[in-house]
Coordinates of C-alpha atoms and ligand atoms in Angstrom, one line a residue:
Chain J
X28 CA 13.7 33.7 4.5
X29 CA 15.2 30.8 2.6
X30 CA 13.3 28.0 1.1
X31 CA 13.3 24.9 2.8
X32 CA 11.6 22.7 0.1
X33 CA 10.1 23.9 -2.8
X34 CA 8.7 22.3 -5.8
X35 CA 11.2 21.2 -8.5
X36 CA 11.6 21.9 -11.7
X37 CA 11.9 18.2 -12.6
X38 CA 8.1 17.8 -12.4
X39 CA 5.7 19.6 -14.2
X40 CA 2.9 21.4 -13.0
X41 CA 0.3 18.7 -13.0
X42 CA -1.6 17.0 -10.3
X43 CA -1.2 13.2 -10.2
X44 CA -3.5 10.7 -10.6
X45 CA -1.9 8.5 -8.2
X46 CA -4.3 6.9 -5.3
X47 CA -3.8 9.5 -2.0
X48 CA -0.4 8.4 -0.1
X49 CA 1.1 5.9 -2.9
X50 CA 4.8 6.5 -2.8
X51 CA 4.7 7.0 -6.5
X52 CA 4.5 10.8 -6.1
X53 CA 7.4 10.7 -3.8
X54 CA 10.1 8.6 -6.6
X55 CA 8.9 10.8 -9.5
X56 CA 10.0 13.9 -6.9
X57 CA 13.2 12.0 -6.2
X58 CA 14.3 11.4 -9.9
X59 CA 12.8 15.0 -10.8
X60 CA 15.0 16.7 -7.7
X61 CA 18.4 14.7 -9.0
X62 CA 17.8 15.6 -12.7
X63 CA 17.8 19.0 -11.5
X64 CA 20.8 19.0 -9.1
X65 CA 22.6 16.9 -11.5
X66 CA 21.7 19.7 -14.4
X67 CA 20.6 17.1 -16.7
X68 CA 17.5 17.6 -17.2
X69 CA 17.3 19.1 -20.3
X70 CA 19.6 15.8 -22.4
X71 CA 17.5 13.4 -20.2
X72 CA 15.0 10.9 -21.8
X73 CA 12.8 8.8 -19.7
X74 CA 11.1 5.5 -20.4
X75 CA 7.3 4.9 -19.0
X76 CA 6.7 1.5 -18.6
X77 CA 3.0 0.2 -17.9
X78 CA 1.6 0.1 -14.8
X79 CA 0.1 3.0 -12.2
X80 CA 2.5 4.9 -13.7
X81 CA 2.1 4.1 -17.8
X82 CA 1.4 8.5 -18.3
X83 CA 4.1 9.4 -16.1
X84 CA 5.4 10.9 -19.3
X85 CA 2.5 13.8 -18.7
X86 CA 4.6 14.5 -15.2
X87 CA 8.2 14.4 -15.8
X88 CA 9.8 17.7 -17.4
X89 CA 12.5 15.7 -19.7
X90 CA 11.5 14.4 -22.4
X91 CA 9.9 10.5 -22.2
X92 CA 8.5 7.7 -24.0
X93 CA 6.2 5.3 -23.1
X94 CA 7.6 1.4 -23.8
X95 CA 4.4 -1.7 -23.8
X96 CA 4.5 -3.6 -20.9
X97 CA 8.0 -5.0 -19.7
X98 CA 9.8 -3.6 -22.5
X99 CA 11.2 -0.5 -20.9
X100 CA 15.1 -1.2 -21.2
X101 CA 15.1 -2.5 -24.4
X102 CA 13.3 1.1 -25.6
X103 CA 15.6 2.5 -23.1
X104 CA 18.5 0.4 -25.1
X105 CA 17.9 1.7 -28.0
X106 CA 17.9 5.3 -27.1
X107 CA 20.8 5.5 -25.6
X108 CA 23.0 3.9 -28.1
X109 CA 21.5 6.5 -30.8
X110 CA 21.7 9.1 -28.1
X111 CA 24.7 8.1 -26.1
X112 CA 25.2 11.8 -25.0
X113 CA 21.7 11.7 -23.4
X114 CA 20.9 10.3 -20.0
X115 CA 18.1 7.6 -20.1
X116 CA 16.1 5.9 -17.5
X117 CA 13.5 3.9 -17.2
X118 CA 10.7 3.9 -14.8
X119 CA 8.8 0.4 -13.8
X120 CA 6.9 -1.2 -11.4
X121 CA 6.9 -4.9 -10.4
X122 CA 4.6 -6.8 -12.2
X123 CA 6.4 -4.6 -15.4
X124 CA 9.9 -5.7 -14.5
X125 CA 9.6 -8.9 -12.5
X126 CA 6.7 -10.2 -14.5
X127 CA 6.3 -9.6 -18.0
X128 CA 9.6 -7.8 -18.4
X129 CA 12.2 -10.2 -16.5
X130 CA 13.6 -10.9 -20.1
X131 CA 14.3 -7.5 -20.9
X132 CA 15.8 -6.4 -17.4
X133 CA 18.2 -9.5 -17.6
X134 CA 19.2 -9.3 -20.7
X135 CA 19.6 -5.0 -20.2
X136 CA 21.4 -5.6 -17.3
X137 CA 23.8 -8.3 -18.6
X138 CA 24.8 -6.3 -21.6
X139 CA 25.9 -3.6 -19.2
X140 CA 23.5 -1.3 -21.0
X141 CA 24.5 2.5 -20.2
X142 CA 20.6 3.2 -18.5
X143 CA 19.4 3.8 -15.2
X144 CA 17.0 2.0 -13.8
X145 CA 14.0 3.0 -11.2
X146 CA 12.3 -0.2 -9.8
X147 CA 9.7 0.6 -8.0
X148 CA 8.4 -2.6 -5.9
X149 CA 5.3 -2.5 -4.3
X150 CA 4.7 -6.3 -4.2
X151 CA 1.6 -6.2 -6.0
X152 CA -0.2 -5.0 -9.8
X153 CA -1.5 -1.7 -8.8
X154 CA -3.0 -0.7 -11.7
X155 CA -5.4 -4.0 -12.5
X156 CA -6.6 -3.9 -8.8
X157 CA -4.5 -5.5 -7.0
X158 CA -3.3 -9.0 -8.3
X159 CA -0.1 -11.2 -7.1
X160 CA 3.1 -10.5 -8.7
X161 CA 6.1 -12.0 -8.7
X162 CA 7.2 -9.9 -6.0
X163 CA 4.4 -10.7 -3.4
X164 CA 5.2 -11.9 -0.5
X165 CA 4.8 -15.3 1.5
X166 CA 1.4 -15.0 2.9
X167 CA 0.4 -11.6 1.4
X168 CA -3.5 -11.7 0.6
X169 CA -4.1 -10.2 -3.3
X170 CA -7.1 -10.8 -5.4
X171 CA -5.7 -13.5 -7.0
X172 CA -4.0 -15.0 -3.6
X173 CA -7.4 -14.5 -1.4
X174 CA -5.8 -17.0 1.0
X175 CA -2.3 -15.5 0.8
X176 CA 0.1 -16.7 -1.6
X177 CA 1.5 -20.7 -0.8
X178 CA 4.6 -21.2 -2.3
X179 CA 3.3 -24.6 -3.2
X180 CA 1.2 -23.4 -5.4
X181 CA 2.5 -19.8 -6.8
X182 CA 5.9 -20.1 -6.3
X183 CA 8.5 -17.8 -4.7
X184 CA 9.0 -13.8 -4.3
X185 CA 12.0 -13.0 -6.6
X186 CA 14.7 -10.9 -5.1
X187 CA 15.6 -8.5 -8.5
X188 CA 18.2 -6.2 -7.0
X189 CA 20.3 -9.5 -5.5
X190 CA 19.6 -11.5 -8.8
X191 CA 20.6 -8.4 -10.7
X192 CA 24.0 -8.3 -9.0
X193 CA 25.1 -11.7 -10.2
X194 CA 25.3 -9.7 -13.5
X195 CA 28.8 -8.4 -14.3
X196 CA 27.1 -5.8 -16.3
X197 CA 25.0 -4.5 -13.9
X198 CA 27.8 -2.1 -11.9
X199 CA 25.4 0.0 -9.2
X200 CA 22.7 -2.3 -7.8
X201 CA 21.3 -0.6 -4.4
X202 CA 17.5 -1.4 -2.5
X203 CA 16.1 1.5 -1.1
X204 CA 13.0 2.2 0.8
X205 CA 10.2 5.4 1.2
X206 CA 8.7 4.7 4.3
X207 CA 9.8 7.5 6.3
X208 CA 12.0 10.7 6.3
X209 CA 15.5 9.3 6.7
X210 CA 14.9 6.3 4.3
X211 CA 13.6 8.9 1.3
X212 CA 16.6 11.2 2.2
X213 CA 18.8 8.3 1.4
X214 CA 16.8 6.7 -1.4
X215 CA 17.8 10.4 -3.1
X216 CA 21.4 10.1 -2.8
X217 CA 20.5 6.1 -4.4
X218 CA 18.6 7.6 -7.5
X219 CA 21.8 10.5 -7.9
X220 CA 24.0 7.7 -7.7
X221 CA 22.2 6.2 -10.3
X222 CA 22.2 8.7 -12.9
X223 CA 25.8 9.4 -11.7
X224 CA 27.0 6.3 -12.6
X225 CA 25.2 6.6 -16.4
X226 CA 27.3 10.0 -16.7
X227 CA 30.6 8.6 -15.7
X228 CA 29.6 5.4 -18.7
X229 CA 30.2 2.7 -15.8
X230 CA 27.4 0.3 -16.9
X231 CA 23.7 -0.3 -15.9
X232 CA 22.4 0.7 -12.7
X233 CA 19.2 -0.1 -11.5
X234 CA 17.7 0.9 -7.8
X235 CA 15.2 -1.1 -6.5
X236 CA 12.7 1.2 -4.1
X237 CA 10.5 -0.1 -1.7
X238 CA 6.7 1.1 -2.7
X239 CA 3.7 1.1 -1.0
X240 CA 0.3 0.6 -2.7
X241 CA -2.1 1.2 -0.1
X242 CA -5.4 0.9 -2.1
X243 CA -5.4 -2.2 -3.2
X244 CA -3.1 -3.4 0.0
X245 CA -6.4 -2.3 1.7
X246 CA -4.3 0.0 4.3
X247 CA -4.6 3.6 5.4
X248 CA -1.0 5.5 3.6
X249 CA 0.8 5.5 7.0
X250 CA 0.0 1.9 8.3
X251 CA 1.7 1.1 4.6
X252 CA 4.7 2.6 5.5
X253 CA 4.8 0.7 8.8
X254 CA 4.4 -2.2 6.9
X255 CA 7.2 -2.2 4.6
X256 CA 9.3 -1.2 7.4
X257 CA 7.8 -4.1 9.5
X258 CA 7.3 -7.0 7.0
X259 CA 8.4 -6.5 3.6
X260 CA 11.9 -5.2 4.6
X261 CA 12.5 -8.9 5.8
X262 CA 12.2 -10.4 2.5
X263 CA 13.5 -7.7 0.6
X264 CA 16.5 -6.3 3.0
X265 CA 18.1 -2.9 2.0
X266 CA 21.1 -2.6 0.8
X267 CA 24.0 -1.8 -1.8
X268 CA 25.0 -4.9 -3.7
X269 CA 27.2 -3.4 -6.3
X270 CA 29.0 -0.6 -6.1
X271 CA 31.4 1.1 -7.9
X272 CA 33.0 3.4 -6.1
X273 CA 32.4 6.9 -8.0
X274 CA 34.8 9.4 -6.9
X275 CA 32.7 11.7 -4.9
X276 CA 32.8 15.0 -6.9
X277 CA 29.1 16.0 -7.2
Chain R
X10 CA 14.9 35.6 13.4
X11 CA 11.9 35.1 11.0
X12 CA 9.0 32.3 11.8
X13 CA 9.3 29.9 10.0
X14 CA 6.4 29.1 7.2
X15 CA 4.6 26.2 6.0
X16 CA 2.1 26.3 3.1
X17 CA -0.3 24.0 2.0
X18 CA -1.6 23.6 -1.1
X19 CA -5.4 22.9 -0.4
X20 CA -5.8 21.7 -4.1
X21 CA -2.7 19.1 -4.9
X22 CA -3.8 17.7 -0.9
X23 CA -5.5 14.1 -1.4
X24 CA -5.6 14.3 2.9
X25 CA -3.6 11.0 2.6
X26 CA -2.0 11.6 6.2
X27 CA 1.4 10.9 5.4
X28 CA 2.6 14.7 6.9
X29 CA 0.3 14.2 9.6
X30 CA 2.3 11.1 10.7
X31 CA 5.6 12.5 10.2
X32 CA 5.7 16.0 11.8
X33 CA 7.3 15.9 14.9
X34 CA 5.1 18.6 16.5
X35 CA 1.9 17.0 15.5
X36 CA 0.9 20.1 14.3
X37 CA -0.9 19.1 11.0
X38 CA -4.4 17.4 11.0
X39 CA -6.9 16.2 7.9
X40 CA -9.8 18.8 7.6
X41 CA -12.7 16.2 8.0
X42 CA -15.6 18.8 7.4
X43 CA -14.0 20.3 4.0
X44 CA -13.4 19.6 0.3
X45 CA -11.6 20.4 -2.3
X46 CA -11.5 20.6 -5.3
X47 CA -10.7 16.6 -5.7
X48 CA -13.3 16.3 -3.0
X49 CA -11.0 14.8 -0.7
X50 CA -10.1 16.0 2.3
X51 CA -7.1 18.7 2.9
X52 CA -4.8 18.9 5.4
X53 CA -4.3 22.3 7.7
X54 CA -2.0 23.1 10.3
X55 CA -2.9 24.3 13.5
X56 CA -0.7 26.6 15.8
X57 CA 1.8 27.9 12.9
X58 CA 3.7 29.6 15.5
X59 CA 5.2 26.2 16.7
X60 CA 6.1 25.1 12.8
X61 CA 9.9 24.5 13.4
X62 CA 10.6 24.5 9.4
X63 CA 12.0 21.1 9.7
X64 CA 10.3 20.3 5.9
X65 CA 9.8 16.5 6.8
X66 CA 5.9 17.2 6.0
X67 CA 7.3 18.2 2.7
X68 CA 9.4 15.3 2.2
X69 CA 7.1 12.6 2.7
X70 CA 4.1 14.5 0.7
X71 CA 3.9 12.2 -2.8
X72 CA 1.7 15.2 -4.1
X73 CA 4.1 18.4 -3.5
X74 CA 1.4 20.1 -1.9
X75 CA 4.0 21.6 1.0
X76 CA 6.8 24.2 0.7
X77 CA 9.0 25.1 3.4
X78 CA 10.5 28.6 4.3
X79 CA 12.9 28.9 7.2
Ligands
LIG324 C1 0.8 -6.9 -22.7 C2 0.0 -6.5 -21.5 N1 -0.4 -7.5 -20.6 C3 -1.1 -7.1 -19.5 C4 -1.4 -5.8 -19.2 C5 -2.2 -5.5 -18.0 N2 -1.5 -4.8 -17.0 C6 -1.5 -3.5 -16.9 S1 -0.6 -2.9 -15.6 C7 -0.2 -4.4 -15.1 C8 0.7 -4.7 -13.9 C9 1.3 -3.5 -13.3 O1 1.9 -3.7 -12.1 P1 3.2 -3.0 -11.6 O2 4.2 -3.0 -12.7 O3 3.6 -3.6 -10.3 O4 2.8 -1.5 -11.4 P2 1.9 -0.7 -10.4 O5 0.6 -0.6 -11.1 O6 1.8 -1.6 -9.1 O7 2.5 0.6 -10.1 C10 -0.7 -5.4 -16.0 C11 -0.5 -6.8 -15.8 C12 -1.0 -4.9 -20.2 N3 -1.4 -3.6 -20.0 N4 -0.4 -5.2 -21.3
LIG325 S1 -3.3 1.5 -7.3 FE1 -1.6 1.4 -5.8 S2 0.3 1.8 -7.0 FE2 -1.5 2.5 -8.2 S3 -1.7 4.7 -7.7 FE3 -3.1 3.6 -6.3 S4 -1.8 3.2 -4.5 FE4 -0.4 3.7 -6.2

């Protein structure tokens, strides 16, 4: 009998403290399974950003470090030009890179920075209970949008991955969803990629996931993932807006 | 040919339902009169016979409370 799936070695043996169904769980699996198939693990150093996921650093089997809010790639920056023989990602959330951090991932990205970037977008601040980001959507109810958010008032969602490929420096920009079985399958090969690109010294790559937060999107797990697939994919289509074109070896 | 095997972990379960919407025999279903060790509710499977090993359970579980044999 052959294993199907089993656990990876990417991920510690630790439950996580993420709310039941977040998709959370399911990137840290995705970024643990490709250190491993990549055998990188052990020369890769992950940044934690704040957010749900500020002690993902207590998961991850490489080593980590945490960054303060928004400041992920410019840790991440500096590790990887000490380190340059080390892989280095950083893992954020929405309101980390859209929000407080939208210097940092610009400025990463337009430097070309040799870091890999895990963006996980689930339009909303998770771990404060649920306020508006920058990512929110048009109409999306939040605590701090109880009417859904106007664009009068609180502006626009912004659209990181296409903004991101206006950047010469930024070479592998793709948008990838969770919200079913085909969509993680390729969100896998999205996160290799990523790293890929790091190894062969390309230039900064940054994959922007879809996310779900059903806690404070006040939904039961699977009615989230219907709803990425049926509202959030419209303002945030997937995609690959740069690519460039790694020989496929691995 | 060996059956193929699904196993839960009762303890990593947070009975989110993701699994239960994904297999594509509907075999799974949340244990609504049991705990665990969370004190949520775990997932069980009912009818392993017809477990097909497809391991899409697995790959939408956030927690890695499934493994897969085949
Ligand atoms: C300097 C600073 N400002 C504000 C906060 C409060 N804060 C903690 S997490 C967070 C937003 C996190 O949202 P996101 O990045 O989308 O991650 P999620 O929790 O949704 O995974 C904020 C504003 C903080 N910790 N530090
Ligand atoms: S609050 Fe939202 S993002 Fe945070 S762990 Fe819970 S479901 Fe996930």
């Amino acid at each position: 009998m052959q294993a199907v799936f089993k656990r990876t070695a990417g991920l510690l043996n630790i439950p996580t403290h993420y709310c039941p169904g977040c998709t959370h769980g399911i990137l840290h699996r995705l970024i643990a399974e490709a250190m491993c198939e990549l055998d990188i693990l052990h020369r890769t150093i992950g940044v934690s950003s704040v957010g749900c996921t500020y002690n993902n650093y207590e998961y991850f089997a490489c080593d980590m470090v945490q960054a303060a809010h928004g400041r992920a790639p410019a840790v991440a920056t500096g590790i990887k030009r000490v380190h340059p023989s080390k892989s280095v990602f950083t893992y954020q959330g929405d309101g980390d890179l859209a929000a407080i951090g939208t210097a940092e991932i610009i400025h990463a990205a337009a430097r070309g920075e040799k870091i890999s970037v895990f963006f996980a977008n689930n339009a909303i601040y998770g771990m404060t209970s649920g306020q508006m980001a920058p990512t929110t959507l048009i109409g999306q109810v939040t605590t701090t949008s109880p009417f859904g958010r106007d664009p009068d008032a609180q502006g626009h969602p912004i659209n990181v991955s296409e903004m991101m490929a206006t950047l010469p420096g930024a070479v592998y920009v793709e948008r990838v969803s969770l919200h079913d079985y085909r969509h993680i399958i390729q969100a896998k090969k999205a996160v290799r990629k990523a790293f890929r690109v790091q190894e062969a010294g390309l230039g900064f790559s940054l994959v922007e996931v879809l996310s779900t937060c059903p806690t404070n999107w006040g939904m039961d797990p699977p009615k989230s993932m219907d709803w990425v697939a049926e509202v959030m994919i419209q303002q945030y289509p997937l995609g690959l807006f740069r690519d460039p074109k790694l020989e496929e070896s691995k | 040919m060996p059956m193929p095997r699904v196993k839960f972990n009762q303890d990593l379960c947070k009975g989110c339902g993701l699994c239960v919407s994904v297999c594509p025999q509907r075999l799974i279903q949340v244990q609504k009169r049991r705990l665990n060790d969370k004190g949520l509710h775990p997932v069980y499977v009912e009818q392993v016979d017809r477990c097909t090993g497809c391991g899409m359970c697995a790959t939408i579980c956030p927690d890695l409370a499934i493994e897969v044999w085949r």
